[in-house]
Amino acid sequence: MKRLLVLLTVVLAVLVGAGVFVLYPRLMPVRGTPEEIARAYLAAWRAGDLGAMRVMVADPPADFAARHRRFDAGFRVASLTVTAKTLTRDGEEAARLAFEGTRRIRDLGPWPFSGTLRLAVRDRRWQVLWGPEVLHPALRDGGSLRLTEIKVPSAELLTRSGEAMPKDHAAESYLADLGGRLGPPVTGWAVEAERAGRARRLVTYQPTAKRKVRTTLSRPVQAAAARALDGVREAAAIVAVRPGTGEILAVADRLDPAARGRGERPRRAAFEEASRPGGVFQVVTAAALLSAGMTPQSTVACPRDFTPRGTRRIANPGRAAHGTVSLAKALAMSCDTAFARQAVDRLGGGKLAAQAAALGFGRRLGSGVRGTCGTPPGGAAGGVRGLPYDAIGHGAVRATPLCMALVAAAVRNGTWHPPRLTAARTARALDKVRPKDVPVPRDVLSGLRAMLRAEAAQRRLAKGSAGHMGGTRTDAWFAGYRGDVAFAVLVKNGGPPRASALPIAARFLRAL
């Protein structure tokens, strides 16, 4: 019994000792603070002290120092600055520190970046949880970075006032195309990030331009257009022109966001990608009807649907019926059935196509812009049977945002002017072609302006001297003018313009 008691005492002592051994580390205080370790790590990084950095990392990879050296060598890093920003606690034993840095690439220039340093308590002390994304956030989840040689324009393109383009101006592909035509490209460099096969350009370095060229783009109007598209999830574009000259004041294009995400060069879609204009084309049909002898006060029927002989039925949005109304009110309500019926009755023999051509449709655009302004009504895809559908923008007719901005400009100014993106002399040298100006007949012009003022009042969408034209049920359009700026907005698959194109137009006008 005595021996058993001694044995139990020994076992108990061992267990108590073990218990003390197990509990003791938990009672020890945590060494340091996340702020201290984070700032010490950034200081060592700035100094290039890879050994000191490694000591502060929890479970560092065996090639920790080698990775940093390979990175710096691959990107020709001459110097590094990093600055701590905000630290966020994620409980008692985890934290994050936001930081900003700038690497200076030898012979090229600065490469700014930002990142997050994750920290946690390991072995009763705060340590850095290192991953490749600490070097650069683009390296997260298997991403990669590269310094690559690229071709860049030899000319520097400026705004009409001689200033640099506004930040994130959303006209990159248009300027790249124009710059490429002003002279042979030169060699530049870019840092590109790639993940899951999609590349994006982070920073571009190009030599000092040998030539500076002023475009027609207005810095404030371009900035207003680009900011109007901020936060828009659908593919969208906005083009603004000066009514009296055809000068392009702004082009902001986010019609192909997927291409931008893949690092591909987007097409000049706002100048080249023609879509069905829908109700916004009714202003062209209205001009043709005025030329055919109607007035804004002429009465027309606006039934809920209309079936042209031998073709499919046309229905108003929501199958709405409005009885007998004036032509001006039919435009204000975007009454498809009224315009389709009047086109059948009054616009045969190519009258609608002729009016569309007078407002630029089908014209070759030189003057530094290139391309063709939309597709006129009729043709092999439309013809007589397609006339009522062309009249409401749902047939063979196609338009670009540039094309519709020029129509709005013609109504504002009284003359259709061909567009240009550079000074007139430079434009002529680029294309050696300039379409002729086309005046709008005075009686047609006064009628259109009266109808658009009535439409603006009906919809309460514009103030002052702004004119407005409606939109479609699929692609959403909004076109109009205010003062010396005419514009058009397109939102692909945007649905009702009131919910998509109109808010963009409103933000644009407010920013002017």
PDB file of C-alpha atoms in Angstrom, residues 102-340:
ATOM      1  CA  THR A 102       7.111  52.832 -55.380  1.00  0.00           C
ATOM      2  CA  ARG A 103       9.794  50.908 -57.224  1.00  0.00           C
ATOM      3  CA  ARG A 104      12.001  52.878 -59.549  1.00  0.00           C
ATOM      4  CA  ILE A 105      12.851  50.865 -62.638  1.00  0.00           C
ATOM      5  CA  ARG A 106      16.316  51.614 -63.936  1.00  0.00           C
ATOM      6  CA  ASP A 107      16.321  53.801 -67.077  1.00  0.00           C
ATOM      7  CA  LEU A 108      12.505  53.876 -67.173  1.00  0.00           C
ATOM      8  CA  GLY A 109      10.843  55.509 -64.168  1.00  0.00           C
ATOM      9  CA  PRO A 110       8.622  54.918 -61.137  1.00  0.00           C
ATOM     10  CA  TRP A 111       6.306  51.945 -60.682  1.00  0.00           C
ATOM     11  CA  PRO A 112       3.809  52.703 -57.897  1.00  0.00           C
ATOM     12  CA  PHE A 113       1.959  49.877 -56.171  1.00  0.00           C
ATOM     13  CA  SER A 114      -0.005  49.149 -53.018  1.00  0.00           C
ATOM     14  CA  GLY A 115      -0.446  46.053 -50.908  1.00  0.00           C
ATOM     15  CA  THR A 116      -1.418  44.519 -47.592  1.00  0.00           C
ATOM     16  CA  LEU A 117       0.855  42.963 -44.985  1.00  0.00           C
ATOM     17  CA  ARG A 118      -0.925  40.202 -43.060  1.00  0.00           C
ATOM     18  CA  LEU A 119       0.229  39.538 -39.475  1.00  0.00           C
ATOM     19  CA  ALA A 120      -0.607  36.930 -36.859  1.00  0.00           C
ATOM     20  CA  VAL A 121       0.586  35.647 -33.472  1.00  0.00           C
ATOM     21  CA  ARG A 122       2.848  32.617 -33.835  1.00  0.00           C
ATOM     22  CA  ASP A 123       4.839  31.136 -30.912  1.00  0.00           C
ATOM     23  CA  ARG A 124       3.645  34.013 -28.697  1.00  0.00           C
ATOM     24  CA  ARG A 125       5.008  36.733 -30.930  1.00  0.00           C
ATOM     25  CA  TRP A 126       3.676  38.780 -33.819  1.00  0.00           C
ATOM     26  CA  GLN A 127       4.984  37.667 -37.214  1.00  0.00           C
ATOM     27  CA  VAL A 128       4.418  38.427 -40.885  1.00  0.00           C
ATOM     28  CA  LEU A 129       2.381  35.906 -42.915  1.00  0.00           C
ATOM     29  CA  TRP A 130       4.314  36.176 -46.135  1.00  0.00           C
ATOM     30  CA  GLY A 131       3.065  35.315 -49.617  1.00  0.00           C
ATOM     31  CA  PRO A 132       4.082  36.365 -53.153  1.00  0.00           C
ATOM     32  CA  GLU A 133       1.347  39.010 -53.074  1.00  0.00           C
ATOM     33  CA  VAL A 134       3.450  40.979 -50.575  1.00  0.00           C
ATOM     34  CA  LEU A 135       5.882  41.666 -53.423  1.00  0.00           C
ATOM     35  CA  HIS A 136       2.941  42.800 -55.561  1.00  0.00           C
ATOM     36  CA  PRO A 137      -0.816  42.089 -55.230  1.00  0.00           C
ATOM     37  CA  ALA A 138      -0.934  40.879 -58.852  1.00  0.00           C
ATOM     38  CA  LEU A 139       1.005  37.772 -57.766  1.00  0.00           C
ATOM     39  CA  ARG A 140      -1.870  36.529 -55.611  1.00  0.00           C
ATOM     40  CA  ASP A 141      -3.445  33.182 -56.527  1.00  0.00           C
ATOM     41  CA  GLY A 142      -0.889  32.235 -59.151  1.00  0.00           C
ATOM     42  CA  GLY A 143      -0.773  35.562 -60.960  1.00  0.00           C
ATOM     43  CA  SER A 144       2.370  36.675 -62.751  1.00  0.00           C
ATOM     44  CA  LEU A 145       4.120  39.912 -63.710  1.00  0.00           C
ATOM     45  CA  ARG A 146       6.393  40.771 -66.596  1.00  0.00           C
ATOM     46  CA  LEU A 147       8.341  43.712 -67.950  1.00  0.00           C
ATOM     47  CA  THR A 148       7.797  43.668 -71.678  1.00  0.00           C
ATOM     48  CA  GLU A 149       8.791  45.711 -74.692  1.00  0.00           C
ATOM     49  CA  ILE A 150       5.911  47.405 -76.524  1.00  0.00           C
ATOM     50  CA  LYS A 151       5.355  49.741 -79.444  1.00  0.00           C
ATOM     51  CA  VAL A 152       3.962  53.194 -78.590  1.00  0.00           C
ATOM     52  CA  PRO A 153       3.038  56.233 -80.695  1.00  0.00           C
ATOM     53  CA  SER A 154       5.877  58.592 -81.517  1.00  0.00           C
ATOM     54  CA  ALA A 155       3.613  61.637 -81.081  1.00  0.00           C
ATOM     55  CA  GLU A 156       2.185  62.834 -77.792  1.00  0.00           C
ATOM     56  CA  LEU A 157      -1.511  63.619 -78.118  1.00  0.00           C
ATOM     57  CA  LEU A 158      -2.826  66.549 -76.113  1.00  0.00           C
ATOM     58  CA  THR A 159      -6.230  68.095 -75.543  1.00  0.00           C
ATOM     59  CA  ARG A 160      -7.406  71.002 -77.662  1.00  0.00           C
ATOM     60  CA  SER A 161      -5.974  73.427 -75.060  1.00  0.00           C
ATOM     61  CA  GLY A 162      -2.544  71.753 -75.104  1.00  0.00           C
ATOM     62  CA  GLU A 163      -2.972  69.958 -71.770  1.00  0.00           C
ATOM     63  CA  ALA A 164      -2.399  66.298 -70.970  1.00  0.00           C
ATOM     64  CA  MET A 165      -5.399  64.001 -71.187  1.00  0.00           C
ATOM     65  CA  PRO A 166      -7.355  63.586 -67.924  1.00  0.00           C
ATOM     66  CA  LYS A 167      -6.629  60.511 -65.836  1.00  0.00           C
ATOM     67  CA  ASP A 168      -8.508  57.354 -66.856  1.00  0.00           C
ATOM     68  CA  HIS A 169     -10.018  59.160 -69.829  1.00  0.00           C
ATOM     69  CA  ALA A 170     -11.494  56.010 -71.472  1.00  0.00           C
ATOM     70  CA  ALA A 171     -10.348  57.064 -74.976  1.00  0.00           C
ATOM     71  CA  GLU A 172      -7.146  55.011 -75.097  1.00  0.00           C
ATOM     72  CA  SER A 173      -7.898  52.974 -78.208  1.00  0.00           C
ATOM     73  CA  TYR A 174      -8.899  56.069 -80.201  1.00  0.00           C
ATOM     74  CA  LEU A 175      -5.734  57.947 -79.279  1.00  0.00           C
ATOM     75  CA  ALA A 176      -3.583  54.881 -79.934  1.00  0.00           C
ATOM     76  CA  ASP A 177      -5.092  54.553 -83.409  1.00  0.00           C
ATOM     77  CA  LEU A 178      -4.631  58.244 -84.148  1.00  0.00           C
ATOM     78  CA  GLY A 179      -1.086  58.277 -82.775  1.00  0.00           C
ATOM     79  CA  GLY A 180      -0.162  55.289 -84.905  1.00  0.00           C
ATOM     80  CA  ARG A 181      -1.261  57.164 -88.027  1.00  0.00           C
ATOM     81  CA  LEU A 182       0.686  60.301 -87.185  1.00  0.00           C
ATOM     82  CA  GLY A 183       4.046  58.537 -87.451  1.00  0.00           C
ATOM     83  CA  PRO A 184       5.845  55.204 -87.051  1.00  0.00           C
ATOM     84  CA  PRO A 185       5.705  53.780 -83.514  1.00  0.00           C
ATOM     85  CA  VAL A 186       8.685  53.775 -81.186  1.00  0.00           C
ATOM     86  CA  THR A 187       9.834  51.280 -78.565  1.00  0.00           C
ATOM     87  CA  GLY A 188       8.477  51.574 -75.047  1.00  0.00           C
ATOM     88  CA  TRP A 189       8.117  49.307 -72.036  1.00  0.00           C
ATOM     89  CA  ALA A 190       5.223  48.172 -69.886  1.00  0.00           C
ATOM     90  CA  VAL A 191       4.669  46.217 -66.686  1.00  0.00           C
ATOM     91  CA  GLU A 192       1.876  43.725 -67.312  1.00  0.00           C
ATOM     92  CA  ALA A 193       0.021  41.451 -64.911  1.00  0.00           C
ATOM     93  CA  GLU A 194      -1.540  38.164 -65.974  1.00  0.00           C
ATOM     94  CA  ARG A 195      -3.930  35.810 -64.212  1.00  0.00           C
ATOM     95  CA  ALA A 196      -5.927  32.914 -65.665  1.00  0.00           C
ATOM     96  CA  GLY A 197      -4.822  33.854 -69.168  1.00  0.00           C
ATOM     97  CA  ARG A 198      -5.991  37.474 -68.891  1.00  0.00           C
ATOM     98  CA  ALA A 199      -3.423  40.242 -69.040  1.00  0.00           C
ATOM     99  CA  ARG A 200      -3.674  43.873 -68.014  1.00  0.00           C
ATOM    100  CA  ARG A 201      -1.208  46.698 -68.289  1.00  0.00           C
ATOM    101  CA  LEU A 202      -0.199  48.299 -64.982  1.00  0.00           C
ATOM    102  CA  VAL A 203       2.181  51.023 -66.106  1.00  0.00           C
ATOM    103  CA  THR A 204       3.650  52.164 -69.418  1.00  0.00           C
ATOM    104  CA  TYR A 205       6.980  53.841 -70.110  1.00  0.00           C
ATOM    105  CA  GLN A 206       7.638  55.561 -73.388  1.00  0.00           C
ATOM    106  CA  PRO A 207      10.376  57.859 -74.630  1.00  0.00           C
ATOM    107  CA  THR A 208       9.887  61.594 -74.813  1.00  0.00           C
ATOM    108  CA  ALA A 209       7.689  62.356 -77.794  1.00  0.00           C
ATOM    109  CA  LYS A 210       9.405  63.990 -80.746  1.00  0.00           C
ATOM    110  CA  ARG A 211       6.153  65.628 -81.732  1.00  0.00           C
ATOM    111  CA  LYS A 212       3.174  66.996 -79.799  1.00  0.00           C
ATOM    112  CA  VAL A 213      -0.204  67.090 -81.511  1.00  0.00           C
ATOM    113  CA  ARG A 214      -3.337  68.760 -80.246  1.00  0.00           C
ATOM    114  CA  THR A 215      -6.542  66.814 -80.723  1.00  0.00           C
ATOM    115  CA  THR A 216     -10.040  68.295 -80.689  1.00  0.00           C
ATOM    116  CA  LEU A 217     -10.799  66.628 -77.350  1.00  0.00           C
ATOM    117  CA  SER A 218     -11.754  69.037 -74.600  1.00  0.00           C
ATOM    118  CA  ARG A 219     -10.197  68.163 -71.244  1.00  0.00           C
ATOM    119  CA  PRO A 220     -13.295  69.050 -69.149  1.00  0.00           C
ATOM    120  CA  VAL A 221     -15.763  67.461 -71.580  1.00  0.00           C
ATOM    121  CA  GLN A 222     -13.616  64.310 -71.882  1.00  0.00           C
ATOM    122  CA  ALA A 223     -13.350  64.075 -68.101  1.00  0.00           C
ATOM    123  CA  ALA A 224     -17.125  64.512 -67.763  1.00  0.00           C
ATOM    124  CA  ALA A 225     -17.751  61.743 -70.300  1.00  0.00           C
ATOM    125  CA  ALA A 226     -15.329  59.309 -68.658  1.00  0.00           C
ATOM    126  CA  ARG A 227     -16.683  59.958 -65.154  1.00  0.00           C
ATOM    127  CA  ALA A 228     -20.268  59.521 -66.429  1.00  0.00           C
ATOM    128  CA  LEU A 229     -19.352  55.892 -67.214  1.00  0.00           C
ATOM    129  CA  ASP A 230     -17.740  55.188 -63.833  1.00  0.00           C
ATOM    130  CA  GLY A 231     -19.561  52.377 -62.050  1.00  0.00           C
ATOM    131  CA  VAL A 232     -21.610  51.406 -65.133  1.00  0.00           C
ATOM    132  CA  ARG A 233     -21.561  47.611 -65.303  1.00  0.00           C
ATOM    133  CA  GLU A 234     -22.960  47.299 -68.819  1.00  0.00           C
ATOM    134  CA  ALA A 235     -20.903  47.938 -71.937  1.00  0.00           C
ATOM    135  CA  ALA A 236     -21.437  51.622 -72.711  1.00  0.00           C
ATOM    136  CA  ALA A 237     -20.048  54.612 -74.608  1.00  0.00           C
ATOM    137  CA  ILE A 238     -20.597  58.346 -74.917  1.00  0.00           C
ATOM    138  CA  VAL A 239     -19.515  60.672 -77.740  1.00  0.00           C
ATOM    139  CA  ALA A 240     -19.737  64.479 -77.683  1.00  0.00           C
ATOM    140  CA  VAL A 241     -19.165  66.845 -80.622  1.00  0.00           C
ATOM    141  CA  ARG A 242     -19.175  70.596 -81.237  1.00  0.00           C
ATOM    142  CA  PRO A 243     -22.278  71.304 -83.339  1.00  0.00           C
ATOM    143  CA  GLY A 244     -20.800  74.179 -85.341  1.00  0.00           C
ATOM    144  CA  THR A 245     -17.668  72.364 -86.509  1.00  0.00           C
ATOM    145  CA  GLY A 246     -18.034  68.595 -86.073  1.00  0.00           C
ATOM    146  CA  GLU A 247     -14.999  68.568 -83.750  1.00  0.00           C
ATOM    147  CA  ILE A 248     -15.095  65.591 -81.400  1.00  0.00           C
ATOM    148  CA  LEU A 249     -15.000  66.979 -77.868  1.00  0.00           C
ATOM    149  CA  ALA A 250     -15.074  63.632 -76.052  1.00  0.00           C
ATOM    150  CA  VAL A 251     -15.218  59.904 -76.656  1.00  0.00           C
ATOM    151  CA  ALA A 252     -15.433  57.604 -73.650  1.00  0.00           C
ATOM    152  CA  ASP A 253     -15.723  53.950 -74.582  1.00  0.00           C
ATOM    153  CA  ARG A 254     -16.278  51.014 -72.289  1.00  0.00           C
ATOM    154  CA  LEU A 255     -18.121  48.911 -74.850  1.00  0.00           C
ATOM    155  CA  ASP A 256     -15.709  45.970 -74.505  1.00  0.00           C
ATOM    156  CA  PRO A 257     -14.670  45.701 -70.822  1.00  0.00           C
ATOM    157  CA  ALA A 258     -13.784  42.025 -71.277  1.00  0.00           C
ATOM    158  CA  ALA A 259     -11.106  42.943 -73.827  1.00  0.00           C
ATOM    159  CA  ARG A 260      -9.604  45.434 -71.395  1.00  0.00           C
ATOM    160  CA  GLY A 261      -9.500  42.731 -68.711  1.00  0.00           C
ATOM    161  CA  ARG A 262      -7.649  40.432 -71.117  1.00  0.00           C
ATOM    162  CA  GLY A 263      -5.187  43.177 -71.992  1.00  0.00           C
ATOM    163  CA  GLU A 264      -6.436  43.257 -75.590  1.00  0.00           C
ATOM    164  CA  ARG A 265      -6.634  46.491 -77.500  1.00  0.00           C
ATOM    165  CA  PRO A 266     -10.335  47.414 -77.703  1.00  0.00           C
ATOM    166  CA  ARG A 267     -11.784  48.427 -81.050  1.00  0.00           C
ATOM    167  CA  ARG A 268     -12.934  51.986 -81.672  1.00  0.00           C
ATOM    168  CA  ALA A 269     -16.463  50.773 -81.117  1.00  0.00           C
ATOM    169  CA  ALA A 270     -18.090  54.186 -80.595  1.00  0.00           C
ATOM    170  CA  PHE A 271     -16.898  55.130 -84.104  1.00  0.00           C
ATOM    171  CA  GLU A 272     -17.142  51.759 -85.841  1.00  0.00           C
ATOM    172  CA  GLU A 273     -19.615  49.392 -84.137  1.00  0.00           C
ATOM    173  CA  ALA A 274     -23.064  50.182 -85.506  1.00  0.00           C
ATOM    174  CA  SER A 275     -26.171  48.985 -83.647  1.00  0.00           C
ATOM    175  CA  ARG A 276     -29.915  49.249 -84.173  1.00  0.00           C
ATOM    176  CA  PRO A 277     -30.763  52.770 -83.013  1.00  0.00           C
ATOM    177  CA  GLY A 278     -34.389  52.030 -82.155  1.00  0.00           C
ATOM    178  CA  GLY A 279     -36.479  55.015 -81.050  1.00  0.00           C
ATOM    179  CA  VAL A 280     -33.538  57.422 -81.223  1.00  0.00           C
ATOM    180  CA  PHE A 281     -33.768  57.110 -85.033  1.00  0.00           C
ATOM    181  CA  GLN A 282     -37.293  58.538 -84.978  1.00  0.00           C
ATOM    182  CA  VAL A 283     -35.816  62.039 -85.159  1.00  0.00           C
ATOM    183  CA  VAL A 284     -34.457  61.142 -88.633  1.00  0.00           C
ATOM    184  CA  THR A 285     -37.859  59.783 -89.627  1.00  0.00           C
ATOM    185  CA  ALA A 286     -39.459  62.947 -88.246  1.00  0.00           C
ATOM    186  CA  ALA A 287     -37.134  65.045 -90.411  1.00  0.00           C
ATOM    187  CA  ALA A 288     -38.168  63.019 -93.471  1.00  0.00           C
ATOM    188  CA  LEU A 289     -41.872  63.473 -92.645  1.00  0.00           C
ATOM    189  CA  LEU A 290     -41.388  67.220 -92.236  1.00  0.00           C
ATOM    190  CA  SER A 291     -39.640  67.288 -95.631  1.00  0.00           C
ATOM    191  CA  ALA A 292     -42.654  65.407 -97.048  1.00  0.00           C
ATOM    192  CA  GLY A 293     -45.006  68.206 -96.000  1.00  0.00           C
ATOM    193  CA  MET A 294     -46.034  67.372 -92.438  1.00  0.00           C
ATOM    194  CA  THR A 295     -45.723  69.801 -89.520  1.00  0.00           C
ATOM    195  CA  PRO A 296     -45.221  69.224 -85.783  1.00  0.00           C
ATOM    196  CA  GLN A 297     -48.974  69.851 -85.387  1.00  0.00           C
ATOM    197  CA  SER A 298     -50.029  67.286 -88.013  1.00  0.00           C
ATOM    198  CA  THR A 299     -52.223  64.622 -86.439  1.00  0.00           C
ATOM    199  CA  VAL A 300     -51.331  60.933 -86.557  1.00  0.00           C
ATOM    200  CA  ALA A 301     -52.851  57.775 -85.133  1.00  0.00           C
ATOM    201  CA  CYS A 302     -50.955  56.021 -82.339  1.00  0.00           C
ATOM    202  CA  PRO A 303     -52.667  52.633 -81.886  1.00  0.00           C
ATOM    203  CA  ARG A 304     -51.179  49.947 -79.679  1.00  0.00           C
ATOM    204  CA  ASP A 305     -50.073  47.904 -82.712  1.00  0.00           C
ATOM    205  CA  PHE A 306     -49.819  48.134 -86.484  1.00  0.00           C
ATOM    206  CA  THR A 307     -49.243  45.382 -89.041  1.00  0.00           C
ATOM    207  CA  PRO A 308     -47.857  46.581 -92.381  1.00  0.00           C
ATOM    208  CA  ARG A 309     -49.193  44.623 -95.347  1.00  0.00           C
ATOM    209  CA  GLY A 310     -47.431  41.312 -95.738  1.00  0.00           C
ATOM    210  CA  THR A 311     -45.112  41.814 -92.752  1.00  0.00           C
ATOM    211  CA  ARG A 312     -45.033  41.193 -89.023  1.00  0.00           C
ATOM    212  CA  ARG A 313     -46.834  43.251 -86.418  1.00  0.00           C
ATOM    213  CA  ILE A 314     -45.283  46.327 -84.804  1.00  0.00           C
ATOM    214  CA  ALA A 315     -46.307  47.105 -81.222  1.00  0.00           C
ATOM    215  CA  ASN A 316     -45.647  50.091 -79.006  1.00  0.00           C
ATOM    216  CA  PRO A 317     -43.643  49.539 -75.828  1.00  0.00           C
ATOM    217  CA  GLY A 318     -46.020  48.067 -73.284  1.00  0.00           C
ATOM    218  CA  ARG A 319     -48.699  47.779 -76.030  1.00  0.00           C
ATOM    219  CA  ALA A 320     -49.692  51.354 -75.143  1.00  0.00           C
ATOM    220  CA  ALA A 321     -52.333  53.105 -77.288  1.00  0.00           C
ATOM    221  CA  HIS A 322     -52.642  56.905 -77.380  1.00  0.00           C
ATOM    222  CA  GLY A 323     -55.316  57.539 -79.977  1.00  0.00           C
ATOM    223  CA  THR A 324     -54.881  60.518 -82.281  1.00  0.00           C
ATOM    224  CA  VAL A 325     -51.981  62.819 -81.363  1.00  0.00           C
ATOM    225  CA  SER A 326     -49.773  65.445 -82.991  1.00  0.00           C
ATOM    226  CA  LEU A 327     -46.578  64.380 -84.729  1.00  0.00           C
ATOM    227  CA  ALA A 328     -44.636  66.249 -82.023  1.00  0.00           C
ATOM    228  CA  LYS A 329     -46.382  64.273 -79.275  1.00  0.00           C
ATOM    229  CA  ALA A 330     -45.839  61.003 -81.155  1.00  0.00           C
ATOM    230  CA  LEU A 331     -42.093  61.750 -81.058  1.00  0.00           C
ATOM    231  CA  ALA A 332     -42.276  62.662 -77.368  1.00  0.00           C
ATOM    232  CA  MET A 333     -43.948  59.320 -76.615  1.00  0.00           C
ATOM    233  CA  SER A 334     -41.729  57.337 -79.015  1.00  0.00           C
ATOM    234  CA  CYS A 335     -44.857  56.000 -80.701  1.00  0.00           C
ATOM    235  CA  ASP A 336     -43.508  53.251 -82.956  1.00  0.00           C
ATOM    236  CA  THR A 337     -46.854  52.542 -84.614  1.00  0.00           C
ATOM    237  CA  ALA A 338     -47.351  56.168 -85.658  1.00  0.00           C
ATOM    238  CA  PHE A 339     -43.930  56.497 -87.259  1.00  0.00           C
ATOM    239  CA  ALA A 340     -44.133  53.088 -88.945  1.00  0.00           C
TER     240      ALA A 340
END
